[in-house]
Short mmCIF file of C-alpha atoms in Angstrom, two decimals:
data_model
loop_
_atom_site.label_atom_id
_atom_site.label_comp_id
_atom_site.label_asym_id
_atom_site.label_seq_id
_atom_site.Cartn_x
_atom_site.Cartn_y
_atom_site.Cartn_z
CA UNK A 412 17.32 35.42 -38.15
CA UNK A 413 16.85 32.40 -40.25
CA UNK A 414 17.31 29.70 -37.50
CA UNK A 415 16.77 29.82 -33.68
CA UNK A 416 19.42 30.92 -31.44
CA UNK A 417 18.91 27.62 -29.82
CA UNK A 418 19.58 25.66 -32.87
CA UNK A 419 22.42 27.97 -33.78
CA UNK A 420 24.14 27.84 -30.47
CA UNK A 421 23.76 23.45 -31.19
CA UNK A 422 25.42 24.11 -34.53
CA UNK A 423 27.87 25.75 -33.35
CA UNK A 424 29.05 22.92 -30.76
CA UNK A 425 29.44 20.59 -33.65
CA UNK A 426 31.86 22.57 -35.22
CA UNK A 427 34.95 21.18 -34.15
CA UNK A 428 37.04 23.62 -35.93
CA UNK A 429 36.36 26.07 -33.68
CA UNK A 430 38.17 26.03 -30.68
CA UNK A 431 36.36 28.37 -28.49
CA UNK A 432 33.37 26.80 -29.69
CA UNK A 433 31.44 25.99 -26.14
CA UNK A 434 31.89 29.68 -25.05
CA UNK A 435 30.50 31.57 -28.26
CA UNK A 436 27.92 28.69 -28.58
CA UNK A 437 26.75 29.45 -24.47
CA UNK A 438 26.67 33.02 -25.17
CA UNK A 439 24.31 32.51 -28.37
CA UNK A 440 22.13 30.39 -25.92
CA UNK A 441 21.90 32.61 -22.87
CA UNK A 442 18.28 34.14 -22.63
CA UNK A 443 19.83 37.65 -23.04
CA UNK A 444 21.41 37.14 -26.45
CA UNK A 445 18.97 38.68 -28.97
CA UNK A 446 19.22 38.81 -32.72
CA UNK A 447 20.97 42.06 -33.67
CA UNK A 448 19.98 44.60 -36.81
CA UNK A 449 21.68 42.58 -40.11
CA UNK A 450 21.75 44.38 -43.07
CA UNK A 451 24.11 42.02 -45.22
CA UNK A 452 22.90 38.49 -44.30
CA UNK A 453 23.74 37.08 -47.31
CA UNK A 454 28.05 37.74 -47.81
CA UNK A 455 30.55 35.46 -49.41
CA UNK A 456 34.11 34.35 -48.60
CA UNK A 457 36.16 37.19 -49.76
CA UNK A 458 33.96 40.44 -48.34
CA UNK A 459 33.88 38.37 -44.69
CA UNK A 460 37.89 37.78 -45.25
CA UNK A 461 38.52 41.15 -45.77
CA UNK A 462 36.40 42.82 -42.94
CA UNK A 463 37.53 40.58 -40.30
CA UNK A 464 41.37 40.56 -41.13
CA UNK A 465 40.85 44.30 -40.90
CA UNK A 466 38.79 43.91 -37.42
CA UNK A 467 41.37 41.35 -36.17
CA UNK A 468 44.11 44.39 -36.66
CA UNK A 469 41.70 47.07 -34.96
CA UNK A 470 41.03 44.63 -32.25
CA UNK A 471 44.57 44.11 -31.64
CA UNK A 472 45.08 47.94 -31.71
CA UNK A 473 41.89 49.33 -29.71
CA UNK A 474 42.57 45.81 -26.80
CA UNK A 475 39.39 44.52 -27.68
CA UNK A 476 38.77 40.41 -26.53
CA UNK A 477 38.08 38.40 -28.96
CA UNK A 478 36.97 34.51 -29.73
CA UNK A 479 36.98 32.37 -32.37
CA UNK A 480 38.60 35.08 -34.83
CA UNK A 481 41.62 32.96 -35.75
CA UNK A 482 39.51 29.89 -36.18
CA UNK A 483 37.53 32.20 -38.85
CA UNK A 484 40.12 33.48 -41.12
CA UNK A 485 41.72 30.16 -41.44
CA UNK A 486 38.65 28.30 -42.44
CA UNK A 487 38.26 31.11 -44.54
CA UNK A 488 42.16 30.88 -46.06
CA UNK A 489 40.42 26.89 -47.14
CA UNK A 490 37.12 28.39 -49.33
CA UNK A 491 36.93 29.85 -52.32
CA UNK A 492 36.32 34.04 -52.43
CA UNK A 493 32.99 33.67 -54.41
CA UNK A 494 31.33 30.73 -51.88
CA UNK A 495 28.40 32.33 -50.36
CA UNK A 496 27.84 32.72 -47.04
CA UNK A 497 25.04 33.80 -44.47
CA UNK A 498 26.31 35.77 -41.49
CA UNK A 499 23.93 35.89 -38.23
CA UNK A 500 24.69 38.48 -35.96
CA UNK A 501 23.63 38.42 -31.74
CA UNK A 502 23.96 40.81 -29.09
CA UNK A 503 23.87 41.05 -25.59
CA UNK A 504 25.10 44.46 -23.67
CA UNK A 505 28.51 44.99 -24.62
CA UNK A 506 29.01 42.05 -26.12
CA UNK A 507 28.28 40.93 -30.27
CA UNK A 508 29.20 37.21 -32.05
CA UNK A 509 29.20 36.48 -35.74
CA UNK A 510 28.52 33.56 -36.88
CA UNK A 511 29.28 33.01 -40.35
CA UNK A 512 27.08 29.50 -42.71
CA UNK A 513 26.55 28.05 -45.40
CA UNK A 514 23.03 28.22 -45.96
CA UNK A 515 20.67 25.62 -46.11
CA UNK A 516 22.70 23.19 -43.97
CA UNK A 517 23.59 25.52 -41.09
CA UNK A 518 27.10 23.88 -41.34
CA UNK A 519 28.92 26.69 -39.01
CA UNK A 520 31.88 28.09 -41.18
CA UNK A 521 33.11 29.95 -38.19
CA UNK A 522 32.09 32.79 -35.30
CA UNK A 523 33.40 35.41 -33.64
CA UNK A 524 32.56 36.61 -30.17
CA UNK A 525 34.13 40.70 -29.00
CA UNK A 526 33.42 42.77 -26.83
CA UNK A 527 33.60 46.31 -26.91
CA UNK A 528 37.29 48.11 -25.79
CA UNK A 529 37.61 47.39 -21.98
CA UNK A 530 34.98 44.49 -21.45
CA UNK A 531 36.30 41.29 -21.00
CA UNK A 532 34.57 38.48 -22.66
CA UNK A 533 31.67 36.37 -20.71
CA UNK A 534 32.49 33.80 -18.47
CA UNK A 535 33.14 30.18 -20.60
CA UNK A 536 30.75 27.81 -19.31
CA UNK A 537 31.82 25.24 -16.79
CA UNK A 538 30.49 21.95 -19.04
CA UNK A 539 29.80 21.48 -22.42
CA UNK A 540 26.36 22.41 -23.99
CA UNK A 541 26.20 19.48 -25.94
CA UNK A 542 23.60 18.40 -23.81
CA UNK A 543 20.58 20.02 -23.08
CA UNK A 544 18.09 17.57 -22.04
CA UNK A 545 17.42 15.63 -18.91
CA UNK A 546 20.56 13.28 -17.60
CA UNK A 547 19.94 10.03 -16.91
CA UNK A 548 21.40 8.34 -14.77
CA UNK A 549 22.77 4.83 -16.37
CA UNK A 550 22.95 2.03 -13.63
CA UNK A 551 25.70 -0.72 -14.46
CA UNK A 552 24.81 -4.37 -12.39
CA UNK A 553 27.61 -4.75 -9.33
CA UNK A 554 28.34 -8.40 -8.58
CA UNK A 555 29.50 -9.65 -5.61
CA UNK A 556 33.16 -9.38 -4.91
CA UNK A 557 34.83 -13.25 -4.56
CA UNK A 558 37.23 -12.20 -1.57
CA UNK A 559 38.29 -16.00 -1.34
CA UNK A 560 39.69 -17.27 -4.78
#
């Protein structure tokens, strides 16, 4: 993998193009997510188009889950065939996401999260990951209330 899951899963929360964004991005984060074998890392455009409008008919066949899948192929339908792209791939138990770059920038094109045929997809998370660090707690002044005006 060329980035950390960590900073992939953080990536992947600023993509607002992606609607299931927060549940690929907590699945990418959770400790048992672990980079998977990748022989292609580096694809383009038009060979991720065609293999994923071909998985998006197989998963509608076989009644596998997916996420994210429609979010792909229409950023996708937006890019030119040739762009380059670099494809991460994670796994935990019967679960796999995609998540397709640009490169350099890490700017998230779009992911996919399936499960194998009969395994519902994890749980979404309750909040947003946006934030990993520790909360503060922000204290505003209270004034006395004037109950006689």
């Amino acid at each position: 993998m060329t980035i950390s899951r960590l900073q992939l899963a953080d990536a992947l929360l600023t993509a607002t193009h992606i609607a299931e964004r927060n549940l690929i991005a907590a699945f990418i984060a959770d400790a048992a997510t672990e980079p998977a074998p990748n022989p292609f890392p580096n694809t383009s455009v038009g060979a991720v188009r065609q293999i994923w409008r071909q998985r998006a008919a197989e998963f509608q066949s076989f009644d596998v889950q997916v996420a994210g899948l429609a979010c792909l192929l229409g950023a996708l339908s937006d890019m030119s065939v040739s762009e380059p792209l670099v494809q991460e791939i994670l796994r935990a138990g019967p679960h796999t996401a995609n998540v397709f770059d640009q490169g350099a920038h890490c700017q998230i094109v779009g992911a996919v999260l399936y499960g194998k045929p009969g395994h519902a997809l994890p749980d979404a998370p309750a909040m947003p990951l946006a934030h990993r660090g520790p909360r503060r707690r922000v204290r505003t002044a209270v004034g006395q209330l004037d109950l006689f005006m």
